[in-house]
Coordinates of C-alpha atoms in Angstrom, one line a residue:
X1 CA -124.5 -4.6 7.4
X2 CA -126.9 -4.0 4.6
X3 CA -130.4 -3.1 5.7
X4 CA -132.9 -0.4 5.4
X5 CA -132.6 1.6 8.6
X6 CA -129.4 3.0 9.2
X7 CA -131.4 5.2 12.4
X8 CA -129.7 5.1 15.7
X9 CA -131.7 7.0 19.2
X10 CA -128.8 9.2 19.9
X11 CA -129.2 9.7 23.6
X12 CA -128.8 13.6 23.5
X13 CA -130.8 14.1 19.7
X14 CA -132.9 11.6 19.5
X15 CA -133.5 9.6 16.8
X16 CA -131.2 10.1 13.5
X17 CA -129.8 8.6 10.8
X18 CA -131.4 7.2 7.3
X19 CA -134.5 4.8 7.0
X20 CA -135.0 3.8 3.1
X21 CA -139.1 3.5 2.5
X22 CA -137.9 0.2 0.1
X23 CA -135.2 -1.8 -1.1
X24 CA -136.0 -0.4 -5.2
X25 CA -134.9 2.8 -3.5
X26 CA -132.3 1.7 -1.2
X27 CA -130.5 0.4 -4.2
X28 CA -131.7 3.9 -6.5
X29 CA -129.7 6.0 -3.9
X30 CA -126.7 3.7 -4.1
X31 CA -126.3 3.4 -7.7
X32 CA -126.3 7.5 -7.4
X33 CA -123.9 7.6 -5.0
X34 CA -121.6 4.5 -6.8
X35 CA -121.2 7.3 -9.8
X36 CA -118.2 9.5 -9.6
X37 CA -119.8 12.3 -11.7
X38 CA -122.2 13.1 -9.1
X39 CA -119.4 13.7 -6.4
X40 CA -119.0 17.4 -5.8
X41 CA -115.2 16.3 -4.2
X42 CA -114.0 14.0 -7.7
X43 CA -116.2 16.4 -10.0
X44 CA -116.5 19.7 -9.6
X45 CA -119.2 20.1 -12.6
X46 CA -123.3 20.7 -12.9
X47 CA -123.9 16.9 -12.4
X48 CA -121.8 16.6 -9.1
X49 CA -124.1 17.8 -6.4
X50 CA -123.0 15.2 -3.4
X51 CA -120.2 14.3 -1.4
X52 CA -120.0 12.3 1.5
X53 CA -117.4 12.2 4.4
X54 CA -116.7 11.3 8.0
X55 CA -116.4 14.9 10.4
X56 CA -114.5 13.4 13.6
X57 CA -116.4 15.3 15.6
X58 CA -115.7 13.4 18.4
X59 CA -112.2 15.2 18.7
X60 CA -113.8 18.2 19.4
X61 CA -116.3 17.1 21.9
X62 CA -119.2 15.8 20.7
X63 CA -120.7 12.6 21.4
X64 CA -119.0 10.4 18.2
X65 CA -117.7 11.0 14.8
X66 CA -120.1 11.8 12.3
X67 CA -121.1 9.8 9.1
X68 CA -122.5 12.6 6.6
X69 CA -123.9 13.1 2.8
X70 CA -123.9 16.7 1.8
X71 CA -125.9 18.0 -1.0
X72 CA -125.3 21.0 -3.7
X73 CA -128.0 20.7 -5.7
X74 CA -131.8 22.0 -5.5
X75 CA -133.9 21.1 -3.0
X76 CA -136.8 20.1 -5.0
X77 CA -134.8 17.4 -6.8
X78 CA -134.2 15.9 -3.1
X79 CA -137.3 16.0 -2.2
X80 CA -138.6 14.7 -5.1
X81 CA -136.0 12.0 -6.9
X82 CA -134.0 11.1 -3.7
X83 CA -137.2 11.0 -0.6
X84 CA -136.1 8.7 1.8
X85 CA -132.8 11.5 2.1
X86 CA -134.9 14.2 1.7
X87 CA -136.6 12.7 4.8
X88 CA -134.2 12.4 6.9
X89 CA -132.2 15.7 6.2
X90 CA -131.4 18.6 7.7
X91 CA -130.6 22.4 7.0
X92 CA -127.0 22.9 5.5
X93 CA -124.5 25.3 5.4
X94 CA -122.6 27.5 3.1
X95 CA -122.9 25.6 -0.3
X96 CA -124.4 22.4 1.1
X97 CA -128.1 22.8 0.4
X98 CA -129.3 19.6 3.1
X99 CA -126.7 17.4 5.3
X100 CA -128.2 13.8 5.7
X101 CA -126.7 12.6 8.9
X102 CA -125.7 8.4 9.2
X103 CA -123.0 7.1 11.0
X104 CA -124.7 3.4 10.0
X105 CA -125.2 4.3 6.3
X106 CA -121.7 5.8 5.9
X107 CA -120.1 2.8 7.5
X108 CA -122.2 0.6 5.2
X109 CA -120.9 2.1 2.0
X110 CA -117.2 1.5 3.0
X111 CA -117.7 -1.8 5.3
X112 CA -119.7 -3.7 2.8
X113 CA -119.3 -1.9 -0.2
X114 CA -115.5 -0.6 -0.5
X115 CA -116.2 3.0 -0.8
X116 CA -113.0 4.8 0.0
X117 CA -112.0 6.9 3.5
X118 CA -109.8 9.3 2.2
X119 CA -108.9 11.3 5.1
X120 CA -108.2 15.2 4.4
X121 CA -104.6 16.2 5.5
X122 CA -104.5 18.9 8.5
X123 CA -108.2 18.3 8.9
X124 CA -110.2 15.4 11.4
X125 CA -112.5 14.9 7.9
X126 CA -112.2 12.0 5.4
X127 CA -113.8 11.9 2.6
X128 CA -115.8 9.2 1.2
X129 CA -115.6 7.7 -2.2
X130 CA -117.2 5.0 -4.7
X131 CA -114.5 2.2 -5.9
X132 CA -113.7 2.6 -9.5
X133 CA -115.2 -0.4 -11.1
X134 CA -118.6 -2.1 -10.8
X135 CA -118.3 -3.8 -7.7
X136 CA -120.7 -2.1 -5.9
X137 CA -123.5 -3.5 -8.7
X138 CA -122.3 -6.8 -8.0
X139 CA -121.9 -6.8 -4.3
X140 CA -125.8 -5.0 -4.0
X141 CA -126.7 -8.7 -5.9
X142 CA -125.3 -10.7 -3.7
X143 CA -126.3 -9.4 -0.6
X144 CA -130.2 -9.1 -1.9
X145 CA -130.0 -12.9 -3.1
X146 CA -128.2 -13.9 0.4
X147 CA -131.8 -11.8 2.2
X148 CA -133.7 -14.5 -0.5
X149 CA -135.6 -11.7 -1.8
X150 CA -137.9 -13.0 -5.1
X151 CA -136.4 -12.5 -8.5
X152 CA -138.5 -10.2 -9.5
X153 CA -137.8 -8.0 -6.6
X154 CA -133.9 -8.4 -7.0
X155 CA -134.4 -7.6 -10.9
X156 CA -136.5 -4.6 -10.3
X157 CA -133.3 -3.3 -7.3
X158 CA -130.5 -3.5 -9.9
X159 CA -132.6 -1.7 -12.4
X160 CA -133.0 0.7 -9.9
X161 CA -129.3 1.1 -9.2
X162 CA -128.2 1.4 -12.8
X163 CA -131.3 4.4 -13.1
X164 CA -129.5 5.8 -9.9
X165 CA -126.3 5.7 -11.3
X166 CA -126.9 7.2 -15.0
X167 CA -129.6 9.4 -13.5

């Protein structure tokens, strides 16, 4: 379902998970996330500094599988281009700088978007990835004129997503 808070209370962690501050950057985030070149798995190159997969973390005894964006790329360009993530990150490891955690938002992007589970063979992680046309563009429209935002509002989103995706 497409909303703005993806956070679920997590009766062990508390509360976690992705709460976008608007719907101009709800729609910034996906356009980012929509462009192939920025995923470190389908682009291994300077631009690609996210990836985003499902850890079934479950099998191993925790609590549920896990919905998770990982980020390569600097810190200040989170925090500053990409704040509601930044917000609602946490330390990585290894080569991943932050590790957003959202079982709701990951579901989201393949549920109502058609971003692809592409499970890893030998492993309990799939990888996540953006269709490959502009359906995601078109789909964001619809579901903003189905909320009956105001034109102006669902003009601003989708210039928003085409500035995430070129960004």
């Amino acid at each position: 379902m497409v909303q703005l808070d993806y956070q679920t209370n997590n009766p062990r962690w508390g509360l976690s998970g992705i709460k976008f501050s608007s719907w101009q950057s709800y729609s910034f985030v996906l356009g980012y996330l929509s462009n192939p070149a920025h995923n470190y798995e389908l682009n291994n190159s300077i631009s690609a500094d996210i990836s985003m997969r499902i850890e079934r973390n479950d099998k191993q005894g925790a609590w549920n599988k896990e919905g998770r964006i990982h980020f390569y790329g600097a810190i200040s360009k989170l925090e500053n281009v990409f704040k509601d993530l930044y917000d609602h990150s946490s330390r990585g490891v290894g080569l991943v700088t932050k590790r957003i955690d959202s079982n709701g938002y990951i579901l989201s992007l393949i549920n109502d978007y058609s971003f692809k589970l592409c499970p890893r063979k030998g492993y309990t992680t799939a990888d996540v990835f953006p269709p490959n046309d502009n359906s995601v563009v078109r789909l964001l429209e619809q579901y903003l004129l189905y909320m009956n935002l105001p034109d102006n509002v669902i003009d601003e989103c989708l210039n928003c997503f085409d500035d995430g995706f070129d960004f």
